[in-house]
Amino acid sequence: MNSEFGKHCSELVPRERSGHTAVVEENLLYVWGGSGAVATPSARIPSDEIWVFDLERGAWRMFNMTGQVPPTMSGACGCSLNGHMYIFGGYDFSGETNEIYCVNLTDGKYTSRKIIHESGSVPSPRDKLSCWVYNGRIIYFGGYGEKTMDDVRSRKDCFIVEEESWLVDLIWGWNNEVHIFDPTQASWSEPKTHGRAPSARAAHASAILGHRGYIIGGRVMETSTSDIHCLNLESWTWSEIIPVSSAPVGRSWHTLTAVSDSSLFLFGGLSIDCKPMSDGWLFDVETKKWREVEHPFKDKPRLWHTACISTASDVTVFGGSCEYFLDVLKHPCNDMLIFQMQPYPLHMICEDYIVKSMKSNTALRTVVPLLPQLLLTAVQRKMSFDWPSTKLH
């Protein structure tokens, strides 16, 4: 990005939203899609907008997507791979979809294209699913959506039908399927998994550590779960992890972020009794222990938000709703919650100290131009933005 990024765009802020997609590439946070206060046409977020937040300078900028732009959607599954954002599934206000789009994030044009698969069978339409990126492929799990009667019959162990959801020959419900998309071949495949698979679910959270994909919680029927499952992405073997400590309550619409080689950070969601949550938890996959963490955002519950890890190892939570009433998500947000997961490098601490000290030290401001060029450039980037990071304890 050019040097004018923060100067011209610091006051731009994307609309409040939930059910959107967010990814981080090279310390830039990309946000697309979602819905406003309620899932109606009047609350649609323009689908030709992609918002970019510079995590160093603290400034937003909006770009218009070109090409084959996805329809307006919430609940789509997004990820980044090789400088591209992939958007699959979602609800476009007329029903769930099974289309996949690819947006180039590297050339500044933000050109989108709809991918037409070359081989394999496309998963059935669905939303509120999750994915892992591994070995250049995207692995999708679960979700809620429609199937034909014949497909349900052939997958009776993978699909839970929602009562009274039948429409002619279409049936809605939850699945626990695993599908693989290979962008280089534009191909879909479905691996044969081993072990006991998680129950069908949607609105769960997932993260990846090494060659293992983890899922936690989710919703099926009127129930939310708190179970933890791991899929070995080499052997395609499922295993359930039983914690040896007290654990978070069951929930859906939460986020899970890998923050170290062995730790996952869970934040927010909707509890079994439909209460928006604001608690944060760390799970150690080696010791199988949960630990609740203290943070200053206990008065900011979030559900159907996004959480991304930055190059500084901060977890950046954006958007989501803070209220849920009578099956409607209310009061969507557009603020950010930043969780510092580990100590910053010494050079970042020094840069922050200089920027903060300049506010009250006139003499310091006169000598800052004498700093070494690399340090001066870093300080100048931060001068217009004092980042309120929050360290977890």
mmCIF file of C-alpha atoms in Angstrom:
data_model
loop_
_atom_site.group_PDB
_atom_site.id
_atom_site.type_symbol
_atom_site.label_atom_id
_atom_site.label_comp_id
_atom_site.label_asym_id
_atom_site.label_seq_id
_atom_site.Cartn_x
_atom_site.Cartn_y
_atom_site.Cartn_z
ATOM 1 C CA MET A 1 0.000 0.000 0.000
ATOM 2 C CA ASN A 2 1.181 3.536 -0.650
ATOM 3 C CA SER A 3 2.056 6.110 1.988
ATOM 4 C CA GLU A 4 -1.295 7.863 1.654
ATOM 5 C CA PHE A 5 -3.245 4.883 3.044
ATOM 6 C CA GLY A 6 -3.687 6.173 6.580
ATOM 7 C CA LYS A 7 -3.759 9.858 5.686
ATOM 8 C CA HIS A 8 -6.810 9.637 3.465
ATOM 9 C CA CYS A 9 -8.706 6.702 4.945
ATOM 10 C CA SER A 10 -8.399 6.885 8.717
ATOM 11 C CA GLU A 11 -12.014 8.035 9.140
ATOM 12 C CA LEU A 12 -13.561 5.425 6.852
ATOM 13 C CA VAL A 13 -15.233 2.585 8.686
ATOM 14 C CA PRO A 14 -17.158 -0.348 7.194
ATOM 15 C CA ARG A 15 -20.811 -0.849 8.031
ATOM 16 C CA GLU A 16 -21.826 -2.856 11.081
ATOM 17 C CA ARG A 17 -22.188 -6.513 10.152
ATOM 18 C CA SER A 18 -22.219 -10.137 11.223
ATOM 19 C CA GLY A 19 -21.819 -13.367 9.292
ATOM 20 C CA HIS A 20 -19.058 -11.808 7.181
ATOM 21 C CA THR A 21 -15.703 -13.149 5.976
ATOM 22 C CA ALA A 22 -12.294 -11.891 7.097
ATOM 23 C CA VAL A 23 -8.722 -12.968 6.307
ATOM 24 C CA VAL A 24 -5.258 -11.536 6.962
ATOM 25 C CA GLU A 25 -2.542 -11.272 4.309
ATOM 26 C CA GLU A 26 0.760 -9.483 5.020
ATOM 27 C CA ASN A 27 -0.636 -7.546 7.978
ATOM 28 C CA LEU A 28 -3.682 -6.388 6.045
ATOM 29 C CA LEU A 29 -7.128 -7.474 7.229
ATOM 30 C CA TYR A 30 -9.633 -8.054 4.409
ATOM 31 C CA VAL A 31 -13.359 -8.008 5.220
ATOM 32 C CA TRP A 32 -16.142 -8.985 2.845
ATOM 33 C CA GLY A 33 -19.885 -9.603 2.982
ATOM 34 C CA GLY A 34 -22.181 -10.300 5.892
ATOM 35 C CA SER A 35 -25.530 -8.847 6.848
ATOM 36 C CA GLY A 36 -26.738 -5.872 8.848
ATOM 37 C CA ALA A 37 -29.231 -5.752 11.710
ATOM 38 C CA VAL A 38 -31.471 -8.527 10.350
ATOM 39 C CA ALA A 39 -31.148 -10.927 7.451
ATOM 40 C CA THR A 40 -33.444 -9.055 5.069
ATOM 41 C CA PRO A 41 -32.773 -7.427 1.696
ATOM 42 C CA SER A 42 -32.769 -3.992 3.344
ATOM 43 C CA ALA A 43 -29.857 -5.054 5.527
ATOM 44 C CA ARG A 44 -27.661 -6.335 2.742
ATOM 45 C CA ILE A 45 -23.990 -5.419 2.698
ATOM 46 C CA PRO A 46 -22.894 -4.499 -0.850
ATOM 47 C CA SER A 47 -21.094 -7.511 -2.290
ATOM 48 C CA ASP A 48 -18.856 -5.469 -4.578
ATOM 49 C CA GLU A 49 -17.099 -3.873 -1.594
ATOM 50 C CA ILE A 50 -13.984 -5.275 0.027
ATOM 51 C CA TRP A 51 -12.670 -3.455 3.076
ATOM 52 C CA VAL A 52 -8.973 -3.450 3.922
ATOM 53 C CA PHE A 53 -7.570 -2.545 7.335
ATOM 54 C CA ASP A 54 -3.861 -1.829 7.762
ATOM 55 C CA LEU A 55 -3.027 -3.431 11.104
ATOM 56 C CA GLU A 56 0.122 -1.303 11.478
ATOM 57 C CA ARG A 57 -1.284 2.104 10.574
ATOM 58 C CA GLY A 58 -4.771 1.545 11.926
ATOM 59 C CA ALA A 59 -6.673 2.751 8.876
ATOM 60 C CA TRP A 60 -9.489 1.387 6.737
ATOM 61 C CA ARG A 61 -9.816 1.608 2.986
ATOM 62 C CA MET A 62 -12.631 0.389 0.768
ATOM 63 C CA PHE A 63 -12.099 -1.046 -2.708
ATOM 64 C CA ASN A 64 -14.641 -1.994 -5.366
ATOM 65 C CA MET A 65 -14.368 -5.589 -6.486
ATOM 66 C CA THR A 66 -14.464 -6.207 -10.214
ATOM 67 C CA GLY A 67 -15.126 -9.240 -12.368
ATOM 68 C CA GLN A 68 -17.593 -11.955 -11.364
ATOM 69 C CA VAL A 69 -18.669 -10.566 -8.013
ATOM 70 C CA PRO A 70 -20.316 -12.983 -5.542
ATOM 71 C CA PRO A 71 -23.941 -12.303 -4.606
ATOM 72 C CA THR A 72 -24.725 -10.594 -1.330
ATOM 73 C CA MET A 73 -24.259 -13.269 1.323
ATOM 74 C CA SER A 74 -23.921 -14.025 4.995
ATOM 75 C CA GLY A 75 -22.551 -17.209 6.513
ATOM 76 C CA ALA A 76 -20.094 -17.867 3.684
ATOM 77 C CA CYS A 77 -16.818 -19.615 4.478
ATOM 78 C CA GLY A 78 -13.705 -17.608 3.627
ATOM 79 C CA CYS A 79 -9.983 -18.310 3.724
ATOM 80 C CA SER A 80 -6.763 -17.084 2.127
ATOM 81 C CA LEU A 81 -4.413 -19.194 0.026
ATOM 82 C CA ASN A 82 -1.495 -18.025 -2.116
ATOM 83 C CA GLY A 83 -2.562 -14.382 -2.026
ATOM 84 C CA HIS A 84 -6.183 -15.107 -2.903
ATOM 85 C CA MET A 85 -9.354 -15.092 -0.827
ATOM 86 C CA TYR A 86 -11.686 -18.008 -1.472
ATOM 87 C CA ILE A 87 -15.389 -17.610 -0.659
ATOM 88 C CA PHE A 88 -17.559 -20.708 -0.595
ATOM 89 C CA GLY A 89 -21.201 -21.289 0.287
ATOM 90 C CA GLY A 90 -23.283 -18.832 2.267
ATOM 91 C CA TYR A 91 -26.871 -17.625 2.339
ATOM 92 C CA ASP A 92 -27.856 -15.144 -0.358
ATOM 93 C CA PHE A 93 -31.307 -14.280 1.053
ATOM 94 C CA SER A 94 -32.982 -16.695 -1.333
ATOM 95 C CA GLY A 95 -31.306 -19.766 0.089
ATOM 96 C CA GLU A 96 -27.974 -21.464 0.662
ATOM 97 C CA THR A 97 -25.458 -21.658 -2.185
ATOM 98 C CA ASN A 98 -22.615 -23.976 -3.182
ATOM 99 C CA GLU A 99 -20.725 -21.599 -5.431
ATOM 100 C CA ILE A 100 -17.067 -20.779 -4.907
ATOM 101 C CA TYR A 101 -15.372 -17.488 -5.777
ATOM 102 C CA CYS A 102 -11.740 -16.398 -5.786
ATOM 103 C CA VAL A 103 -10.518 -12.818 -5.229
ATOM 104 C CA ASN A 104 -6.940 -11.736 -5.979
ATOM 105 C CA LEU A 105 -5.614 -9.768 -2.987
ATOM 106 C CA THR A 106 -2.160 -8.945 -4.334
ATOM 107 C CA ASP A 107 -2.495 -6.812 -7.462
ATOM 108 C CA GLY A 108 -4.659 -3.988 -6.080
ATOM 109 C CA LYS A 109 -7.467 -4.693 -8.562
ATOM 110 C CA TYR A 110 -9.491 -7.091 -6.371
ATOM 111 C CA THR A 111 -10.776 -9.012 -9.340
ATOM 112 C CA SER A 112 -13.228 -11.755 -8.443
ATOM 113 C CA ARG A 113 -14.010 -14.822 -10.503
ATOM 114 C CA LYS A 114 -16.481 -17.623 -10.076
ATOM 115 C CA ILE A 115 -14.715 -20.975 -10.200
ATOM 116 C CA ILE A 116 -16.246 -23.655 -12.385
ATOM 117 C CA HIS A 117 -15.039 -27.013 -11.141
ATOM 118 C CA GLU A 118 -13.237 -29.295 -13.572
ATOM 119 C CA SER A 119 -13.769 -32.575 -11.755
ATOM 120 C CA GLY A 120 -15.422 -34.130 -8.725
ATOM 121 C CA SER A 121 -18.799 -33.433 -7.146
ATOM 122 C CA VAL A 122 -19.605 -30.024 -5.662
ATOM 123 C CA PRO A 123 -20.885 -30.141 -2.058
ATOM 124 C CA SER A 124 -24.586 -29.434 -1.593
ATOM 125 C CA PRO A 125 -25.600 -25.817 -0.836
ATOM 126 C CA ARG A 126 -24.756 -24.774 2.737
ATOM 127 C CA ASP A 127 -23.813 -21.959 5.058
ATOM 128 C CA LYS A 128 -22.262 -21.572 8.530
ATOM 129 C CA LEU A 129 -19.557 -24.120 7.696
ATOM 130 C CA SER A 130 -15.804 -23.914 8.405
ATOM 131 C CA CYS A 131 -12.551 -24.807 6.673
ATOM 132 C CA TRP A 132 -8.841 -25.516 7.066
ATOM 133 C CA VAL A 133 -6.091 -24.690 4.569
ATOM 134 C CA TYR A 134 -3.469 -27.434 4.275
ATOM 135 C CA ASN A 135 -0.928 -28.396 1.599
ATOM 136 C CA GLY A 136 -2.368 -25.968 -0.922
ATOM 137 C CA ARG A 137 -5.903 -27.307 -0.582
ATOM 138 C CA ILE A 138 -9.020 -26.128 1.256
ATOM 139 C CA ILE A 139 -10.803 -28.649 3.469
ATOM 140 C CA TYR A 140 -14.409 -27.832 4.353
ATOM 141 C CA PHE A 141 -16.401 -29.274 7.239
ATOM 142 C CA GLY A 142 -20.072 -29.261 8.217
ATOM 143 C CA GLY A 143 -22.672 -26.557 7.773
ATOM 144 C CA TYR A 144 -26.413 -26.158 7.354
ATOM 145 C CA GLY A 145 -28.239 -26.381 4.047
ATOM 146 C CA GLU A 146 -30.393 -28.251 1.606
ATOM 147 C CA LYS A 147 -30.149 -31.683 0.038
ATOM 148 C CA THR A 148 -32.256 -33.747 -2.291
ATOM 149 C CA MET A 149 -34.133 -36.725 -0.957
ATOM 150 C CA ASP A 150 -31.788 -39.123 -2.765
ATOM 151 C CA ASP A 151 -28.707 -37.422 -1.324
ATOM 152 C CA VAL A 152 -30.131 -37.621 2.194
ATOM 153 C CA ARG A 153 -30.834 -41.332 1.767
ATOM 154 C CA SER A 154 -27.270 -41.984 0.633
ATOM 155 C CA ARG A 155 -25.824 -39.957 3.508
ATOM 156 C CA LYS A 156 -28.137 -40.883 6.348
ATOM 157 C CA ASP A 157 -25.192 -41.094 8.778
ATOM 158 C CA CYS A 158 -23.880 -37.649 7.803
ATOM 159 C CA PHE A 159 -27.032 -35.546 7.839
ATOM 160 C CA ILE A 160 -29.531 -34.531 10.505
ATOM 161 C CA VAL A 161 -32.868 -33.372 9.105
ATOM 162 C CA GLU A 162 -34.503 -30.267 10.527
ATOM 163 C CA GLU A 163 -38.077 -31.017 11.450
ATOM 164 C CA GLU A 164 -40.736 -29.537 9.164
ATOM 165 C CA SER A 165 -38.086 -28.472 6.646
ATOM 166 C CA TRP A 166 -39.298 -30.575 3.737
ATOM 167 C CA LEU A 167 -40.166 -28.801 0.493
ATOM 168 C CA VAL A 168 -41.185 -31.116 -2.342
ATOM 169 C CA ASP A 169 -37.985 -33.126 -2.849
ATOM 170 C CA LEU A 170 -35.639 -30.800 -0.881
ATOM 171 C CA ILE A 171 -34.721 -31.262 2.772
ATOM 172 C CA TRP A 172 -32.811 -28.910 5.061
ATOM 173 C CA GLY A 173 -30.517 -29.884 7.890
ATOM 174 C CA TRP A 174 -27.014 -30.166 9.327
ATOM 175 C CA ASN A 175 -24.105 -32.248 8.010
ATOM 176 C CA ASN A 176 -20.675 -33.449 9.154
ATOM 177 C CA GLU A 177 -19.200 -33.984 5.697
ATOM 178 C CA VAL A 178 -15.567 -33.348 4.759
ATOM 179 C CA HIS A 179 -14.908 -31.964 1.270
ATOM 180 C CA ILE A 180 -11.594 -30.983 -0.330
ATOM 181 C CA PHE A 181 -11.148 -28.258 -2.942
ATOM 182 C CA ASP A 182 -7.900 -28.134 -4.920
ATOM 183 C CA PRO A 183 -7.544 -24.677 -6.527
ATOM 184 C CA THR A 184 -4.776 -25.786 -8.883
ATOM 185 C CA GLN A 185 -7.032 -28.425 -10.442
ATOM 186 C CA ALA A 186 -10.373 -26.724 -9.742
ATOM 187 C CA SER A 187 -11.432 -30.100 -8.401
ATOM 188 C CA TRP A 188 -13.626 -31.335 -5.577
ATOM 189 C CA SER A 189 -13.081 -34.601 -3.712
ATOM 190 C CA GLU A 190 -14.403 -36.267 -0.595
ATOM 191 C CA PRO A 191 -11.876 -38.232 1.483
ATOM 192 C CA LYS A 192 -12.775 -41.435 3.265
ATOM 193 C CA THR A 193 -12.339 -40.603 6.942
ATOM 194 C CA HIS A 194 -11.677 -42.999 9.790
ATOM 195 C CA GLY A 195 -12.561 -42.949 13.456
ATOM 196 C CA ARG A 196 -15.682 -41.525 15.003
ATOM 197 C CA ALA A 197 -16.660 -38.334 13.204
ATOM 198 C CA PRO A 198 -18.216 -35.383 15.057
ATOM 199 C CA SER A 199 -21.974 -35.146 14.930
ATOM 200 C CA ALA A 200 -23.487 -33.013 12.173
ATOM 201 C CA ARG A 201 -23.397 -29.305 13.040
ATOM 202 C CA ALA A 202 -23.171 -25.713 11.849
ATOM 203 C CA ALA A 203 -22.014 -22.401 13.341
ATOM 204 C CA HIS A 204 -19.072 -24.203 14.945
ATOM 205 C CA ALA A 205 -15.485 -22.894 15.075
ATOM 206 C CA SER A 206 -12.340 -24.389 13.585
ATOM 207 C CA ALA A 207 -8.572 -23.851 13.527
ATOM 208 C CA ILE A 208 -5.501 -25.708 12.319
ATOM 209 C CA LEU A 209 -2.258 -26.630 14.100
ATOM 210 C CA GLY A 210 0.306 -28.390 11.969
ATOM 211 C CA HIS A 211 -1.416 -31.228 10.113
ATOM 212 C CA ARG A 212 -4.366 -31.385 12.488
ATOM 213 C CA GLY A 213 -7.651 -29.564 12.061
ATOM 214 C CA TYR A 214 -9.722 -28.835 15.179
ATOM 215 C CA ILE A 215 -13.389 -28.025 15.580
ATOM 216 C CA ILE A 216 -15.132 -26.914 18.757
ATOM 217 C CA GLY A 217 -18.817 -26.561 19.523
ATOM 218 C CA GLY A 218 -21.537 -25.688 17.066
ATOM 219 C CA ARG A 219 -25.272 -26.015 16.756
ATOM 220 C CA VAL A 220 -27.700 -28.725 15.654
ATOM 221 C CA MET A 221 -31.466 -28.524 16.139
ATOM 222 C CA GLU A 222 -31.900 -26.344 19.250
ATOM 223 C CA THR A 223 -28.753 -27.593 20.961
ATOM 224 C CA SER A 224 -25.238 -26.153 21.113
ATOM 225 C CA THR A 225 -22.245 -28.328 21.937
ATOM 226 C CA SER A 226 -18.866 -27.891 23.638
ATOM 227 C CA ASP A 227 -17.080 -30.984 22.336
ATOM 228 C CA ILE A 228 -13.632 -30.895 20.707
ATOM 229 C CA HIS A 229 -12.663 -33.004 17.704
ATOM 230 C CA CYS A 230 -9.460 -33.313 15.735
ATOM 231 C CA LEU A 231 -9.016 -34.498 12.156
ATOM 232 C CA ASN A 232 -5.551 -35.709 11.142
ATOM 233 C CA LEU A 233 -5.207 -34.232 7.660
ATOM 234 C CA GLU A 234 -2.597 -36.825 6.664
ATOM 235 C CA SER A 235 -4.405 -40.004 7.719
ATOM 236 C CA TRP A 236 -7.934 -38.537 7.645
ATOM 237 C CA THR A 237 -8.611 -39.962 11.087
ATOM 238 C CA TRP A 238 -11.034 -38.308 13.489
ATOM 239 C CA SER A 239 -10.481 -38.305 17.250
ATOM 240 C CA GLU A 240 -12.385 -36.649 20.072
ATOM 241 C CA ILE A 241 -10.426 -34.752 22.708
ATOM 242 C CA ILE A 242 -11.750 -35.002 26.255
ATOM 243 C CA PRO A 243 -10.538 -32.033 28.357
ATOM 244 C CA VAL A 244 -9.028 -32.783 31.773
ATOM 245 C CA SER A 245 -10.128 -29.416 33.178
ATOM 246 C CA SER A 246 -13.250 -27.303 33.485
ATOM 247 C CA ALA A 247 -14.396 -26.190 30.035
ATOM 248 C CA PRO A 248 -16.385 -23.375 28.410
ATOM 249 C CA VAL A 249 -20.130 -23.858 28.150
ATOM 250 C CA GLY A 250 -21.536 -25.158 24.885
ATOM 251 C CA ARG A 251 -21.949 -22.507 22.207
ATOM 252 C CA SER A 252 -22.291 -21.643 18.543
ATOM 253 C CA TRP A 253 -21.279 -18.677 16.362
ATOM 254 C CA HIS A 254 -17.964 -18.332 18.248
ATOM 255 C CA THR A 255 -14.402 -18.156 16.888
ATOM 256 C CA LEU A 256 -11.328 -20.319 17.349
ATOM 257 C CA THR A 257 -7.834 -19.072 16.508
ATOM 258 C CA ALA A 258 -4.473 -20.860 16.590
ATOM 259 C CA VAL A 259 -2.148 -18.623 18.633
ATOM 260 C CA SER A 260 0.870 -20.934 19.144
ATOM 261 C CA ASP A 261 2.087 -24.377 18.145
ATOM 262 C CA SER A 262 -0.156 -25.941 20.775
ATOM 263 C CA SER A 263 -2.751 -23.336 21.821
ATOM 264 C CA LEU A 264 -6.178 -22.353 20.529
ATOM 265 C CA PHE A 265 -8.019 -19.188 21.563
ATOM 266 C CA LEU A 266 -11.826 -19.305 21.788
ATOM 267 C CA PHE A 267 -13.856 -16.116 22.029
ATOM 268 C CA GLY A 268 -17.536 -15.257 22.341
ATOM 269 C CA GLY A 269 -20.476 -16.982 20.691
ATOM 270 C CA LEU A 270 -24.056 -17.818 21.642
ATOM 271 C CA SER A 271 -24.601 -20.090 24.632
ATOM 272 C CA ILE A 272 -27.055 -22.994 24.836
ATOM 273 C CA ASP A 273 -29.579 -20.698 26.544
ATOM 274 C CA CYS A 274 -29.189 -18.091 23.759
ATOM 275 C CA LYS A 275 -27.001 -15.718 25.747
ATOM 276 C CA PRO A 276 -24.366 -13.730 23.813
ATOM 277 C CA MET A 277 -20.956 -14.539 25.297
ATOM 278 C CA SER A 278 -17.871 -12.408 25.885
ATOM 279 C CA ASP A 279 -15.567 -14.902 27.574
ATOM 280 C CA GLY A 280 -12.146 -15.892 26.232
ATOM 281 C CA TRP A 281 -10.457 -19.270 26.710
ATOM 282 C CA LEU A 282 -7.142 -20.861 25.812
ATOM 283 C CA PHE A 283 -6.992 -24.585 25.100
ATOM 284 C CA ASP A 284 -3.686 -26.467 25.178
ATOM 285 C CA VAL A 285 -3.993 -29.411 22.785
ATOM 286 C CA GLU A 286 -1.039 -31.172 24.451
ATOM 287 C CA THR A 287 -2.178 -30.992 28.070
ATOM 288 C CA LYS A 288 -5.882 -31.005 27.092
ATOM 289 C CA LYS A 289 -6.551 -28.204 29.553
ATOM 290 C CA TRP A 290 -8.767 -25.139 29.205
ATOM 291 C CA ARG A 291 -7.835 -21.852 30.881
ATOM 292 C CA GLU A 292 -10.141 -18.853 31.003
ATOM 293 C CA VAL A 293 -8.302 -15.602 30.319
ATOM 294 C CA GLU A 294 -8.949 -12.165 31.735
ATOM 295 C CA HIS A 295 -9.516 -9.333 29.285
ATOM 296 C CA PRO A 296 -11.206 -5.899 29.305
ATOM 297 C CA PHE A 297 -13.893 -6.754 26.759
ATOM 298 C CA LYS A 298 -16.264 -8.586 29.083
ATOM 299 C CA ASP A 299 -18.886 -5.928 28.348
ATOM 300 C CA LYS A 300 -18.606 -6.561 24.594
ATOM 301 C CA PRO A 301 -20.278 -9.885 23.798
ATOM 302 C CA ARG A 302 -19.918 -11.053 20.215
ATOM 303 C CA LEU A 303 -21.471 -13.738 18.063
ATOM 304 C CA TRP A 304 -21.052 -14.505 14.361
ATOM 305 C CA HIS A 305 -17.949 -12.295 14.345
ATOM 306 C CA THR A 306 -14.550 -13.024 12.782
ATOM 307 C CA ALA A 307 -11.146 -13.492 14.426
ATOM 308 C CA CYS A 308 -7.812 -13.409 12.585
ATOM 309 C CA ILE A 309 -4.221 -13.727 13.738
ATOM 310 C CA SER A 310 -1.873 -10.895 12.711
ATOM 311 C CA THR A 311 1.845 -11.024 11.982
ATOM 312 C CA ALA A 312 2.381 -9.618 15.495
ATOM 313 C CA SER A 313 0.421 -12.614 16.901
ATOM 314 C CA ASP A 314 -2.512 -10.443 17.966
ATOM 315 C CA VAL A 315 -6.014 -11.847 17.561
ATOM 316 C CA THR A 316 -8.141 -9.265 15.767
ATOM 317 C CA VAL A 317 -11.879 -9.663 16.326
ATOM 318 C CA PHE A 318 -14.081 -7.663 13.985
ATOM 319 C CA GLY A 319 -17.820 -7.142 13.761
ATOM 320 C CA GLY A 320 -20.457 -9.619 14.869
ATOM 321 C CA SER A 321 -23.669 -9.049 16.801
ATOM 322 C CA CYS A 322 -23.934 -8.311 20.505
ATOM 323 C CA GLU A 323 -27.574 -9.317 21.007
ATOM 324 C CA TYR A 324 -29.784 -12.265 20.077
ATOM 325 C CA PHE A 325 -33.528 -12.217 20.645
ATOM 326 C CA LEU A 326 -36.314 -14.390 19.248
ATOM 327 C CA ASP A 327 -33.983 -16.033 16.727
ATOM 328 C CA VAL A 328 -32.829 -12.663 15.375
ATOM 329 C CA LEU A 329 -29.296 -11.288 15.566
ATOM 330 C CA LYS A 330 -29.461 -7.647 16.679
ATOM 331 C CA HIS A 331 -27.070 -4.743 17.103
ATOM 332 C CA PRO A 332 -24.276 -5.692 14.693
ATOM 333 C CA CYS A 333 -20.903 -4.065 15.371
ATOM 334 C CA ASN A 334 -18.065 -2.622 13.337
ATOM 335 C CA ASP A 335 -15.474 -2.138 16.053
ATOM 336 C CA MET A 336 -12.346 -4.169 16.689
ATOM 337 C CA LEU A 337 -11.228 -6.033 19.763
ATOM 338 C CA ILE A 338 -7.493 -6.720 19.870
ATOM 339 C CA PHE A 339 -6.096 -9.510 22.041
ATOM 340 C CA GLN A 340 -2.336 -9.509 22.533
ATOM 341 C CA MET A 341 -1.364 -13.158 22.846
ATOM 342 C CA GLN A 342 2.377 -12.835 23.527
ATOM 343 C CA PRO A 343 4.973 -10.150 24.317
ATOM 344 C CA TYR A 344 5.876 -7.858 21.461
ATOM 345 C CA PRO A 345 9.429 -7.778 20.038
ATOM 346 C CA LEU A 346 11.728 -5.163 21.582
ATOM 347 C CA HIS A 347 11.720 -2.972 18.461
ATOM 348 C CA MET A 348 7.910 -2.711 18.564
ATOM 349 C CA ILE A 349 7.990 -1.802 22.257
ATOM 350 C CA CYS A 350 10.534 0.949 21.524
ATOM 351 C CA GLU A 351 8.489 2.305 18.625
ATOM 352 C CA ASP A 352 5.335 2.419 20.740
ATOM 353 C CA TYR A 353 7.184 4.119 23.594
ATOM 354 C CA ILE A 354 8.556 6.830 21.303
ATOM 355 C CA VAL A 355 5.141 7.527 19.769
ATOM 356 C CA LYS A 356 3.404 7.736 23.157
ATOM 357 C CA SER A 357 6.159 9.904 24.679
ATOM 358 C CA MET A 358 6.011 12.412 21.847
ATOM 359 C CA LYS A 359 2.528 13.480 22.938
ATOM 360 C CA SER A 360 3.836 15.109 26.099
ATOM 361 C CA ASN A 361 7.495 15.679 25.292
ATOM 362 C CA THR A 362 8.118 18.615 22.976
ATOM 363 C CA ALA A 363 11.878 18.157 23.057
ATOM 364 C CA LEU A 364 11.540 14.568 21.886
ATOM 365 C CA ARG A 365 9.525 15.651 18.854
ATOM 366 C CA THR A 366 12.401 17.864 17.699
ATOM 367 C CA VAL A 367 14.945 15.017 17.669
ATOM 368 C CA VAL A 368 12.764 12.260 16.219
ATOM 369 C CA PRO A 369 13.801 13.211 12.645
ATOM 370 C CA LEU A 370 17.361 12.246 13.635
ATOM 371 C CA LEU A 371 16.413 8.611 14.228
ATOM 372 C CA PRO A 372 17.855 5.941 11.909
ATOM 373 C CA GLN A 373 15.778 5.720 8.752
ATOM 374 C CA LEU A 374 14.169 2.328 9.421
ATOM 375 C CA LEU A 375 13.165 3.318 12.945
ATOM 376 C CA LEU A 376 11.977 6.740 11.764
ATOM 377 C CA THR A 377 9.778 5.152 9.102
ATOM 378 C CA ALA A 378 8.228 2.786 11.653
ATOM 379 C CA VAL A 379 7.575 5.635 14.100
ATOM 380 C CA GLN A 380 6.017 7.809 11.409
ATOM 381 C CA ARG A 381 3.640 4.977 10.510
ATOM 382 C CA LYS A 382 2.427 4.820 14.087
ATOM 383 C CA MET A 383 2.308 8.520 14.847
ATOM 384 C CA SER A 384 -1.309 8.895 13.725
ATOM 385 C CA PHE A 385 -2.531 5.795 15.474
ATOM 386 C CA ASP A 386 -1.989 4.669 19.071
ATOM 387 C CA TRP A 387 -3.062 1.008 19.084
ATOM 388 C CA PRO A 388 -4.881 -0.028 22.319
ATOM 389 C CA SER A 389 -3.615 -3.610 22.455
ATOM 390 C CA THR A 390 -4.654 -5.776 25.348
ATOM 391 C CA LYS A 391 -2.475 -8.467 26.848
ATOM 392 C CA LEU A 392 -4.176 -11.573 28.176
ATOM 393 C CA HIS A 393 -3.361 -12.868 31.651
#
